[in-house]
């Protein structure tokens, strides 16, 4: 049984993660730490195979905690589960040896995929004295392969039009734009543009605000620069 320690300062999120872990065969939660200091104490008291670690926590941040684990050569694997989506934090986590990075909110299927991949590629191999080149190559390819979202472009939308609309967003001098702005410069109907902007908002690529003024309310959008990588799997 793979022993999991959850490090999360929000009790509700910690409980949800515990429930998720218990749904995956072969894993069990052996404890919950509300901050890294408690986690360090638990690590000295019991065997832990896998940490589910948040980044934003009091006392010591998740990345600082992960850095300390590596400095002290703690033999434990780490999956980051956090709302932090900035690329520099993701890169730091991976460079410090995190085996996966889940951005909240996420679906259970993605969580399950992460744990099952860990069970196959890390935990099982860790219990072998030797591995074949084929086993090693398989693990490294999966590790270096960018995570692809299973979501596909909604029915009725096309990659070509999606790319065109994204390109037009960068041609506007103003960082904030509306459905009408994109429709005017693209010659695409307002109804169609609205569908694409709604999709981009749902995947976290755009930030949407409803502005009330004279007449009907207007939806305004802004590209979330730190989340631009989210669009790559759809193009």
CSV table of C-alpha atoms in Angstrom, one decimal:
chain,number,residue,atom,x,y,z
A,1,UNK,CA,0.0,0.0,0.0
A,2,UNK,CA,1.4,3.4,-1.0
A,3,UNK,CA,1.4,5.8,2.0
A,4,UNK,CA,0.3,9.3,1.3
A,5,UNK,CA,0.8,12.5,3.5
A,6,UNK,CA,-1.4,15.5,2.6
A,7,UNK,CA,0.1,18.9,3.3
A,8,UNK,CA,-2.6,21.5,3.0
A,9,UNK,CA,-3.7,24.4,5.3
A,10,UNK,CA,-7.3,24.4,4.1
A,11,UNK,CA,-9.2,21.6,6.0
A,12,UNK,CA,-11.9,21.3,3.4
A,13,UNK,CA,-9.4,20.9,0.5
A,14,UNK,CA,-7.4,18.5,2.6
A,15,UNK,CA,-10.5,16.4,3.2
A,16,UNK,CA,-11.4,16.4,-0.5
A,17,UNK,CA,-7.9,15.3,-1.4
A,18,UNK,CA,-8.2,12.5,1.2
A,19,UNK,CA,-11.4,11.3,-0.3
A,20,UNK,CA,-9.8,11.4,-3.8
A,21,UNK,CA,-6.9,9.3,-2.6
A,22,UNK,CA,-9.1,6.7,-1.0
A,23,UNK,CA,-10.9,6.2,-4.3
A,24,UNK,CA,-7.6,5.1,-6.0
A,25,UNK,CA,-6.7,1.5,-5.5
A,26,UNK,CA,-3.3,0.9,-3.7
A,27,UNK,CA,-3.1,4.2,-1.9
A,28,UNK,CA,-3.9,5.2,1.7
A,29,UNK,CA,-3.7,8.5,3.5
A,30,UNK,CA,-1.6,8.1,6.7
A,31,UNK,CA,-1.9,11.7,7.8
A,32,UNK,CA,-2.6,15.4,7.2
A,33,UNK,CA,-0.3,18.3,8.0
A,34,UNK,CA,-1.7,21.9,8.0
A,35,UNK,CA,1.8,23.3,7.5
A,36,UNK,CA,5.4,22.1,6.6
A,37,UNK,CA,6.6,22.1,10.2
A,38,UNK,CA,4.0,19.5,11.2
A,39,UNK,CA,4.9,17.6,8.0
A,40,UNK,CA,8.6,17.4,8.9
A,41,UNK,CA,7.7,16.0,12.3
A,42,UNK,CA,5.4,13.4,10.8
A,43,UNK,CA,8.1,12.4,8.3
A,44,UNK,CA,10.3,11.5,11.3
A,45,UNK,CA,7.6,9.3,12.9
A,46,UNK,CA,6.3,7.3,10.0
A,47,UNK,CA,7.1,6.0,6.6
A,48,UNK,CA,5.7,8.1,3.7
A,49,UNK,CA,6.0,7.3,0.0
A,50,UNK,CA,4.2,10.3,-1.5
A,51,UNK,CA,3.4,13.9,-0.4
A,52,UNK,CA,0.5,15.9,-1.8
A,53,UNK,CA,1.8,19.4,-1.3
A,54,UNK,CA,0.3,22.8,-1.6
A,55,UNK,CA,2.4,25.9,-2.4
A,56,UNK,CA,0.7,28.7,-0.6
A,57,UNK,CA,0.9,27.9,3.2
A,58,UNK,CA,1.7,29.8,6.4
A,59,UNK,CA,5.1,29.6,8.1
A,60,UNK,CA,6.9,28.0,5.1
A,61,UNK,CA,5.9,27.9,1.5
A,62,UNK,CA,5.5,24.7,-0.4
A,63,UNK,CA,8.5,25.3,-2.7
A,64,UNK,CA,10.8,26.2,0.3
A,65,UNK,CA,9.6,23.0,2.0
A,66,UNK,CA,10.3,21.0,-1.1
A,67,UNK,CA,13.8,22.6,-1.4
A,68,UNK,CA,14.5,21.7,2.3
A,69,UNK,CA,13.4,18.1,1.6
A,70,UNK,CA,15.9,17.8,-1.2
A,71,UNK,CA,18.7,19.4,0.9
A,72,UNK,CA,18.1,16.9,3.7
A,73,UNK,CA,17.8,14.1,1.1
A,74,UNK,CA,14.4,12.9,2.3
A,75,UNK,CA,13.5,9.8,0.3
A,76,UNK,CA,9.9,10.8,-0.6
A,77,UNK,CA,8.1,11.7,-3.8
A,78,UNK,CA,6.0,14.8,-4.2
A,79,UNK,CA,3.0,15.9,-6.3
A,80,UNK,CA,2.1,19.6,-6.1
A,81,UNK,CA,-1.6,20.3,-5.8
A,82,UNK,CA,-2.1,24.0,-5.8
A,83,UNK,CA,-3.9,27.0,-7.3
A,84,UNK,CA,-0.6,28.6,-8.2
A,85,UNK,CA,-0.3,28.5,-12.0
A,86,UNK,CA,2.7,30.9,-12.6
A,87,UNK,CA,5.2,29.3,-14.9
A,88,UNK,CA,8.2,30.2,-12.7
A,89,UNK,CA,6.7,28.3,-9.8
A,90,UNK,CA,5.9,25.3,-11.9
A,91,UNK,CA,9.4,25.2,-13.3
A,92,UNK,CA,10.9,25.5,-9.8
A,93,UNK,CA,8.7,22.6,-8.6
A,94,UNK,CA,9.8,20.3,-11.4
A,95,UNK,CA,13.4,21.2,-11.0
A,96,UNK,CA,13.2,20.3,-7.4
A,97,UNK,CA,11.9,16.9,-8.3
A,98,UNK,CA,8.1,17.1,-8.2
A,99,UNK,CA,6.7,14.3,-10.3
A,100,UNK,CA,3.5,16.1,-11.2
A,101,UNK,CA,1.8,19.4,-10.8
A,102,UNK,CA,-2.0,19.7,-10.5
A,103,UNK,CA,-3.6,23.1,-10.8
A,104,UNK,CA,-6.8,23.6,-8.7
A,105,UNK,CA,-9.6,23.2,-9.5
A,106,UNK,CA,-9.1,19.8,-11.3
A,107,UNK,CA,-11.2,16.8,-12.1
A,108,UNK,CA,-10.9,13.5,-10.2
A,109,UNK,CA,-9.9,11.8,-13.5
A,110,UNK,CA,-6.8,14.0,-13.7
A,111,UNK,CA,-6.0,13.3,-10.1
A,112,UNK,CA,-6.5,9.5,-10.6
A,113,UNK,CA,-4.3,9.6,-13.7
A,114,UNK,CA,-1.5,11.2,-11.7
A,115,UNK,CA,-1.6,8.7,-8.9
A,116,UNK,CA,-1.8,5.7,-11.2
A,117,UNK,CA,1.1,7.0,-13.2
A,118,UNK,CA,3.1,7.4,-10.0
A,119,UNK,CA,2.2,3.8,-9.0
A,120,UNK,CA,3.4,2.5,-12.4
A,121,UNK,CA,6.5,4.6,-13.1
A,122,UNK,CA,7.9,5.6,-9.8
A,123,UNK,CA,6.7,3.4,-6.9
A,124,UNK,CA,7.0,0.1,-8.7
A,125,UNK,CA,10.4,0.8,-10.2
A,126,UNK,CA,11.6,2.1,-6.9
A,127,UNK,CA,11.1,-1.5,-5.5
A,128,UNK,CA,13.3,-3.1,-8.2
A,129,UNK,CA,17.1,-3.5,-7.9
A,130,UNK,CA,17.5,-3.1,-11.7
A,131,UNK,CA,15.4,-1.9,-14.6
A,132,UNK,CA,15.6,-2.6,-18.3
A,133,UNK,CA,16.4,0.1,-20.8
A,134,UNK,CA,12.9,-0.3,-22.2
A,135,UNK,CA,11.3,0.3,-18.7
A,136,UNK,CA,13.5,3.3,-18.2
A,137,UNK,CA,12.8,4.8,-21.6
A,138,UNK,CA,9.1,4.4,-21.1
A,139,UNK,CA,9.2,6.2,-17.8
A,140,UNK,CA,11.3,9.1,-19.1
A,141,UNK,CA,9.2,9.6,-22.2
A,142,UNK,CA,6.1,9.9,-20.0
A,143,UNK,CA,7.8,12.2,-17.6
A,144,UNK,CA,9.0,14.6,-20.3
A,145,UNK,CA,5.8,14.5,-22.4
A,146,UNK,CA,3.7,17.6,-21.8
A,147,UNK,CA,0.5,16.9,-20.0
A,148,UNK,CA,-2.3,17.0,-22.5
A,149,UNK,CA,-5.8,17.9,-21.3
A,150,UNK,CA,-8.4,15.3,-22.4
A,151,UNK,CA,-10.8,18.1,-23.2
A,152,UNK,CA,-11.3,18.8,-26.9
A,153,UNK,CA,-12.6,21.9,-28.6
A,154,UNK,CA,-16.4,22.1,-28.1
A,155,UNK,CA,-18.6,21.0,-31.0
A,156,UNK,CA,-19.2,23.9,-33.4
A,157,UNK,CA,-15.8,25.5,-32.9
A,158,UNK,CA,-12.8,25.0,-35.2
A,159,UNK,CA,-9.0,25.2,-34.5
A,160,UNK,CA,-8.5,27.6,-37.4
A,161,UNK,CA,-11.0,30.2,-36.1
A,162,UNK,CA,-9.8,29.7,-32.6
A,163,UNK,CA,-6.2,30.5,-33.7
A,164,UNK,CA,-7.4,33.5,-35.7
A,165,UNK,CA,-9.3,35.0,-32.7
A,166,UNK,CA,-6.3,34.4,-30.4
A,167,UNK,CA,-4.0,36.1,-32.9
A,168,UNK,CA,-6.4,39.1,-33.1
A,169,UNK,CA,-6.3,39.5,-29.4
A,170,UNK,CA,-2.7,40.5,-29.6
A,171,UNK,CA,-3.2,43.1,-32.3
A,172,UNK,CA,-5.4,45.3,-30.1
A,173,UNK,CA,-3.5,48.0,-28.3
A,174,UNK,CA,-5.7,47.7,-25.3
A,175,UNK,CA,-5.2,44.7,-23.0
A,176,UNK,CA,-8.9,44.6,-22.4
A,177,UNK,CA,-11.4,43.8,-25.1
A,178,UNK,CA,-15.0,42.9,-25.7
A,179,UNK,CA,-16.9,40.5,-27.9
A,180,UNK,CA,-17.8,43.4,-30.1
A,181,UNK,CA,-14.2,44.5,-30.5
A,182,UNK,CA,-13.1,41.0,-31.8
A,183,UNK,CA,-16.2,40.7,-34.0
A,184,UNK,CA,-15.5,44.0,-35.7
A,185,UNK,CA,-11.9,43.3,-36.6
A,186,UNK,CA,-12.4,39.7,-37.5
A,187,UNK,CA,-15.6,40.0,-39.5
A,188,UNK,CA,-16.9,37.0,-37.5
A,189,UNK,CA,-20.4,37.2,-36.1
A,190,UNK,CA,-20.7,38.4,-32.5
A,191,UNK,CA,-22.5,35.3,-31.5
A,192,UNK,CA,-19.7,33.1,-32.8
A,193,UNK,CA,-17.0,35.2,-31.2
A,194,UNK,CA,-18.8,35.0,-27.9
A,195,UNK,CA,-18.7,31.2,-28.1
A,196,UNK,CA,-14.9,31.2,-28.6
A,197,UNK,CA,-14.3,33.7,-25.8
A,198,UNK,CA,-16.5,31.7,-23.5
A,199,UNK,CA,-14.5,28.6,-24.2
A,200,UNK,CA,-11.2,30.4,-23.6
A,201,UNK,CA,-12.5,31.7,-20.3
A,202,UNK,CA,-13.6,28.2,-19.2
A,203,UNK,CA,-10.1,26.8,-19.7
A,204,UNK,CA,-8.5,29.7,-17.8
A,205,UNK,CA,-6.9,31.4,-20.8
A,206,UNK,CA,-9.0,34.5,-20.4
A,207,UNK,CA,-10.3,36.5,-17.5
A,208,UNK,CA,-13.9,37.7,-17.9
A,209,UNK,CA,-15.7,40.7,-16.3
A,210,UNK,CA,-19.3,41.8,-16.8
A,211,UNK,CA,-19.3,45.6,-17.0
A,212,UNK,CA,-22.5,47.6,-16.4
A,213,UNK,CA,-23.0,50.9,-18.1
A,214,UNK,CA,-25.5,52.7,-20.3
A,215,UNK,CA,-27.7,50.1,-22.0
A,216,UNK,CA,-27.0,46.3,-21.8
A,217,UNK,CA,-24.1,44.9,-19.8
A,218,UNK,CA,-20.9,44.1,-21.7
A,219,UNK,CA,-18.5,41.2,-21.2
A,220,UNK,CA,-14.9,42.4,-21.2
A,221,UNK,CA,-11.9,40.1,-21.4
A,222,UNK,CA,-8.2,40.1,-20.6
A,223,UNK,CA,-5.6,37.4,-21.5
A,224,UNK,CA,-4.1,35.8,-18.3
A,225,UNK,CA,-0.4,35.9,-19.4
A,226,UNK,CA,0.7,33.3,-16.9
A,227,UNK,CA,-1.9,30.9,-18.3
A,228,UNK,CA,-1.1,31.2,-22.0
A,229,UNK,CA,0.4,27.7,-22.1
A,230,UNK,CA,-3.2,26.3,-21.5
A,231,UNK,CA,-4.2,27.0,-25.1
A,232,UNK,CA,-1.4,24.9,-26.7
A,233,UNK,CA,-3.2,21.5,-26.5
A,234,UNK,CA,-6.2,22.9,-28.5
A,235,UNK,CA,-4.2,24.3,-31.4
